């Protein structure tokens, strides 16, 4: 595991400040969490103008020191050969604190979150899949074919409580292969569009909601782990400095991950503020 690294950066606006910080850390956008320290201000007639100031925190190695997707679980280029029964696959994250001892003492709420373990089951007999998942799988493969992308798709079933709004639907369509950054896009925007389009086609054909999510090379899984981990670090920072910590704008499912990660802490609470695509999470000390 790499040590957490933090840097403060400035720019004419929030985006420029973030890009400056990413260059200093030599990491990609999805591997950091951003705290907005100061909004930019143009001042009066140019007098008293202030630049945007942000703090970026990351726990991954620089891009020059790690291969692409080094943090993710290695996935096969092609679907594995079928066996008699689906084999369970455990995703690194968190298990119940009672299931295994903790190596060090931490506050109760953080133990509950960091010990959570996501468990899924690889489905090797696609004929056993529900209609919406079968249709989604066929649609996704057809879209990838039209895009001339050489990638495999496997299906896993979540064995935990699911919440589609938090990107934890019961069925996960995993796209795996080489050089799939094109499918993820800037901050996962292309992946979100791919999921929306695939769901839309499947839902239209079935005349009902298609309940699955799409992930590429475990991008969403890695992003969720990072958000959960760094949410607690930001909470500790808010308590230590006795001030509200304001994160960068996030899509709804990422904001929800932050809220859920910190909901059991007794020293902070979270709120979403702002409108539209500027909506963001604040972490407030009690």
Coordinates of C-alpha atoms in Angstrom, one line a residue:
X1 CA 0.0 0.0 0.0
X2 CA 1.3 3.5 -0.8
X3 CA 1.2 6.2 1.7
X4 CA -1.4 8.9 1.5
X5 CA -0.1 12.0 -0.2
X6 CA -1.6 15.5 0.1
X7 CA -1.0 18.6 -1.9
X8 CA -2.6 22.1 -2.0
X9 CA -2.9 23.8 -5.4
X10 CA -4.3 27.1 -6.8
X11 CA -5.8 28.1 -10.1
X12 CA -8.0 30.7 -11.8
X13 CA -10.9 28.3 -11.1
X14 CA -11.6 25.1 -9.3
X15 CA -10.9 22.9 -12.3
X16 CA -7.5 24.6 -13.0
X17 CA -6.5 24.2 -9.4
X18 CA -7.4 20.5 -9.5
X19 CA -5.4 19.9 -12.7
X20 CA -2.4 21.7 -11.1
X21 CA -2.7 19.4 -8.1
X22 CA -3.0 16.3 -10.3
X23 CA 0.2 17.2 -12.1
X24 CA 2.1 17.6 -8.8
X25 CA 0.8 14.3 -7.5
X26 CA 1.2 12.5 -10.9
X27 CA -2.1 10.7 -10.5
X28 CA -5.3 10.6 -12.5
X29 CA -8.5 12.3 -11.3
X30 CA -10.3 9.2 -10.2
X31 CA -7.6 8.4 -7.7
X32 CA -8.0 11.5 -5.6
X33 CA -10.6 13.2 -3.4
X34 CA -10.7 17.0 -3.5
X35 CA -11.4 19.4 -0.7
X36 CA -12.3 22.9 -1.9
X37 CA -10.5 25.3 0.5
X38 CA -11.4 28.6 -1.2
X39 CA -13.7 29.5 -4.1
X40 CA -12.2 31.9 -6.7
X41 CA -13.2 35.6 -6.5
X42 CA -12.8 38.2 -9.2
X43 CA -12.9 41.1 -6.7
X44 CA -14.0 44.6 -7.5
X45 CA -12.5 45.9 -10.8
X46 CA -9.7 43.3 -10.4
X47 CA -8.8 44.5 -6.9
X48 CA -8.9 41.8 -4.2
X49 CA -9.2 38.9 -6.7
X50 CA -8.5 35.5 -5.3
X51 CA -7.6 32.3 -6.9
X52 CA -9.3 29.0 -6.2
X53 CA -7.5 26.8 -3.7
X54 CA -8.0 23.1 -3.3
X55 CA -6.4 20.2 -1.3
X56 CA -6.0 16.9 -3.1
X57 CA -5.5 13.6 -1.1
X58 CA -4.6 10.3 -2.6
X59 CA -3.4 6.9 -1.4
X60 CA -2.1 5.5 -4.7
X61 CA 1.3 5.4 -6.3
X62 CA 2.2 7.9 -9.0
X63 CA 1.3 7.0 -12.5
X64 CA 5.0 6.7 -13.4
X65 CA 5.5 4.1 -10.6
X66 CA 2.5 1.8 -11.3
X67 CA 0.9 0.1 -14.3
X68 CA -2.6 1.0 -15.4
X69 CA -5.3 -0.4 -13.1
X70 CA -2.6 -1.7 -10.7
X71 CA -5.0 -1.2 -7.8
X72 CA -7.7 -3.4 -9.3
X73 CA -7.9 -7.2 -9.1
X74 CA -6.4 -8.8 -12.2
X75 CA -9.1 -10.0 -14.5
X76 CA -8.9 -12.5 -17.4
X77 CA -8.9 -11.3 -20.9
X78 CA -11.5 -13.9 -21.8
X79 CA -14.3 -15.4 -19.7
X80 CA -13.0 -18.4 -17.7
X81 CA -14.0 -21.9 -18.7
X82 CA -17.3 -23.1 -17.2
X83 CA -17.4 -25.3 -14.1
X84 CA -20.1 -27.2 -12.4
X85 CA -21.1 -24.4 -10.0
X86 CA -20.5 -20.6 -9.8
X87 CA -17.5 -19.8 -7.8
X88 CA -17.6 -17.1 -5.1
X89 CA -15.5 -14.0 -5.7
X90 CA -14.6 -11.7 -2.8
X91 CA -14.0 -8.1 -3.7
X92 CA -11.5 -6.2 -1.4
X93 CA -13.3 -3.8 0.8
X94 CA -14.8 -4.3 4.2
X95 CA -16.2 -7.2 6.4
X96 CA -18.2 -7.0 9.7
X97 CA -16.0 -6.0 12.6
X98 CA -17.1 -9.1 14.4
X99 CA -15.9 -11.5 11.7
X100 CA -12.2 -10.8 12.1
X101 CA -10.0 -9.0 14.6
X102 CA -8.7 -5.5 13.7
X103 CA -5.0 -5.0 13.6
X104 CA -5.2 -1.7 15.4
X105 CA -7.6 0.2 17.5
X106 CA -9.7 2.8 15.7
X107 CA -12.9 4.6 16.5
X108 CA -16.0 2.5 16.4
X109 CA -17.6 4.1 13.3
X110 CA -14.5 3.8 11.2
X111 CA -14.2 0.1 12.1
X112 CA -17.7 -0.5 10.9
X113 CA -17.0 1.0 7.5
X114 CA -13.4 -0.2 6.9
X115 CA -14.3 -3.8 7.9
X116 CA -17.1 -4.0 5.3
X117 CA -16.4 -6.6 2.6
X118 CA -18.1 -6.7 -0.7
X119 CA -18.8 -10.2 -1.9
X120 CA -19.9 -11.2 -5.4
X121 CA -20.5 -14.5 -7.2
X122 CA -19.2 -15.1 -10.7
X123 CA -22.0 -16.5 -12.9
X124 CA -20.6 -18.8 -15.6
X125 CA -23.9 -20.2 -16.9
X126 CA -25.5 -17.2 -18.7
X127 CA -28.7 -19.1 -19.3
X128 CA -29.5 -18.8 -15.6
X129 CA -29.5 -15.0 -15.7
X130 CA -32.8 -13.0 -15.4
X131 CA -34.2 -11.7 -18.7
X132 CA -33.1 -8.1 -18.1
X133 CA -29.5 -9.1 -17.4
X134 CA -29.3 -11.4 -20.4
X135 CA -30.6 -8.6 -22.6
X136 CA -28.3 -6.1 -21.0
X137 CA -25.4 -8.5 -21.6
X138 CA -26.2 -9.0 -25.2
X139 CA -26.8 -5.3 -25.7
X140 CA -23.5 -4.4 -24.1
X141 CA -21.6 -6.9 -26.2
X142 CA -23.3 -5.5 -29.4
X143 CA -22.3 -1.9 -28.5
X144 CA -18.7 -3.0 -27.8
X145 CA -18.7 -4.7 -31.2
X146 CA -19.9 -1.6 -33.0
X147 CA -17.2 0.4 -31.2
X148 CA -14.7 -2.2 -32.4
X149 CA -13.4 -2.7 -28.9
X150 CA -11.9 -6.1 -28.2
X151 CA -13.1 -6.9 -24.6
X152 CA -14.8 -9.6 -22.7
X153 CA -17.8 -9.3 -20.4
X154 CA -18.5 -11.4 -17.4
X155 CA -21.4 -11.2 -15.0
X156 CA -21.3 -11.3 -11.2
X157 CA -24.1 -11.3 -8.7
X158 CA -23.8 -9.2 -5.5
X159 CA -24.3 -11.2 -2.3
X160 CA -24.9 -8.1 -0.2
X161 CA -27.7 -5.6 0.3
X162 CA -28.1 -3.7 -2.9
X163 CA -29.0 -0.1 -3.8
X164 CA -29.2 0.9 -7.4
X165 CA -28.9 4.6 -6.5
X166 CA -25.6 3.8 -4.8
X167 CA -24.4 1.8 -7.8
X168 CA -24.8 -1.5 -6.0
X169 CA -27.5 -3.3 -8.2
X170 CA -27.7 -7.1 -7.8
X171 CA -26.0 -7.8 -11.1
X172 CA -22.7 -6.4 -12.3
X173 CA -21.6 -6.6 -15.9
X174 CA -17.8 -6.5 -15.8
X175 CA -15.9 -5.4 -19.0
X176 CA -12.3 -6.5 -19.0
X177 CA -9.5 -6.3 -21.5
X178 CA -6.6 -4.1 -22.4
X179 CA -6.4 -0.3 -22.9
X180 CA -10.1 0.3 -21.9
X181 CA -9.5 3.8 -20.6
X182 CA -11.6 5.0 -23.6
X183 CA -14.7 3.3 -22.1
X184 CA -14.1 5.0 -18.7
X185 CA -13.5 8.5 -19.9
X186 CA -12.9 11.6 -17.8
X187 CA -14.0 10.9 -14.3
X188 CA -16.0 7.9 -15.5
X189 CA -18.4 10.0 -17.7
X190 CA -18.1 7.7 -20.7
X191 CA -18.8 4.7 -18.5
X192 CA -21.8 6.4 -17.0
X193 CA -23.1 7.1 -20.6
X194 CA -22.4 3.5 -21.6
X195 CA -24.4 2.2 -18.6
X196 CA -27.3 4.6 -19.2
X197 CA -27.5 3.6 -22.9
X198 CA -27.4 -0.1 -22.2
X199 CA -30.0 0.1 -19.4
X200 CA -32.2 2.3 -21.6
X201 CA -32.2 -0.2 -24.5
X202 CA -32.8 -3.2 -22.2
X203 CA -35.6 -1.4 -20.3
X204 CA -37.3 -0.3 -23.5
X205 CA -37.3 -3.8 -25.0
X206 CA -38.5 -5.4 -21.7
X207 CA -40.9 -2.6 -20.8
X208 CA -39.5 -2.7 -17.3
X209 CA -36.5 -1.4 -15.3
X210 CA -33.3 -3.3 -16.1
X211 CA -31.5 -3.8 -12.8
X212 CA -27.8 -4.0 -13.4
X213 CA -24.7 -1.9 -13.4
X214 CA -21.7 -1.8 -15.7
X215 CA -18.1 -1.6 -14.5
X216 CA -14.9 -1.5 -16.6
X217 CA -11.7 -3.1 -15.1
X218 CA -13.2 -2.6 -11.6
X219 CA -13.1 1.2 -12.0
X220 CA -16.2 1.7 -9.9
X221 CA -15.0 -0.7 -7.2
X222 CA -11.7 1.0 -6.9
X223 CA -13.3 4.4 -6.8
X224 CA -15.8 3.4 -4.1
X225 CA -12.9 2.0 -2.0
X226 CA -11.0 5.2 -2.3
X227 CA -14.0 7.4 -1.5
X228 CA -14.8 5.3 1.6
X229 CA -11.2 5.4 2.8
X230 CA -10.7 9.1 2.2
X231 CA -14.1 10.1 3.6
X232 CA -12.9 9.0 7.0
X233 CA -9.6 10.9 6.6
X234 CA -11.5 14.0 5.7
X235 CA -13.8 13.5 8.7
X236 CA -10.8 13.3 11.0
X237 CA -9.5 16.4 9.5
X238 CA -12.8 18.2 10.0
X239 CA -12.8 17.2 13.7
X240 CA -9.2 18.1 14.2
X241 CA -9.5 21.6 12.7
X242 CA -13.0 22.1 14.0
X243 CA -14.2 23.4 10.6
X244 CA -16.5 22.1 7.8
X245 CA -14.7 20.3 5.0
X246 CA -16.2 20.9 1.6
X247 CA -15.6 18.2 -1.1
X248 CA -15.6 18.8 -4.9
X249 CA -18.9 18.4 -6.8
X250 CA -19.7 14.7 -7.3
X251 CA -22.4 12.7 -9.1
X252 CA -25.3 11.4 -7.0
X253 CA -24.0 7.9 -6.4
X254 CA -20.6 9.1 -5.3
X255 CA -22.1 11.6 -2.9
X256 CA -24.2 8.7 -1.5
X257 CA -21.1 6.7 -0.9
X258 CA -19.6 9.5 1.2
X259 CA -22.9 9.8 3.2
X260 CA -23.1 6.1 3.9
X261 CA -19.4 5.8 4.8
X262 CA -19.8 8.4 7.6
X263 CA -23.4 8.0 8.7
X264 CA -22.5 6.0 11.8
X265 CA -19.8 8.3 13.1
X266 CA -20.7 10.3 16.2
X267 CA -18.3 13.1 15.6
X268 CA -19.4 14.4 12.2
X269 CA -22.4 14.6 10.0
X270 CA -22.7 15.1 6.2
X271 CA -24.8 17.4 4.1
X272 CA -25.2 17.9 0.3
X273 CA -25.2 21.5 -0.8
X274 CA -25.4 23.2 -4.2
X275 CA -27.5 22.6 -7.3
X276 CA -27.3 20.5 -10.4
X277 CA -23.8 19.4 -11.4
X278 CA -22.3 21.7 -8.7
X279 CA -23.9 19.7 -5.9
X280 CA -21.3 18.5 -3.3
X281 CA -20.9 16.9 0.1
X282 CA -19.8 18.9 3.2
X283 CA -18.5 17.1 6.3
X284 CA -19.4 19.0 9.4
X285 CA -17.9 18.4 12.9
X286 CA -20.6 18.0 15.7

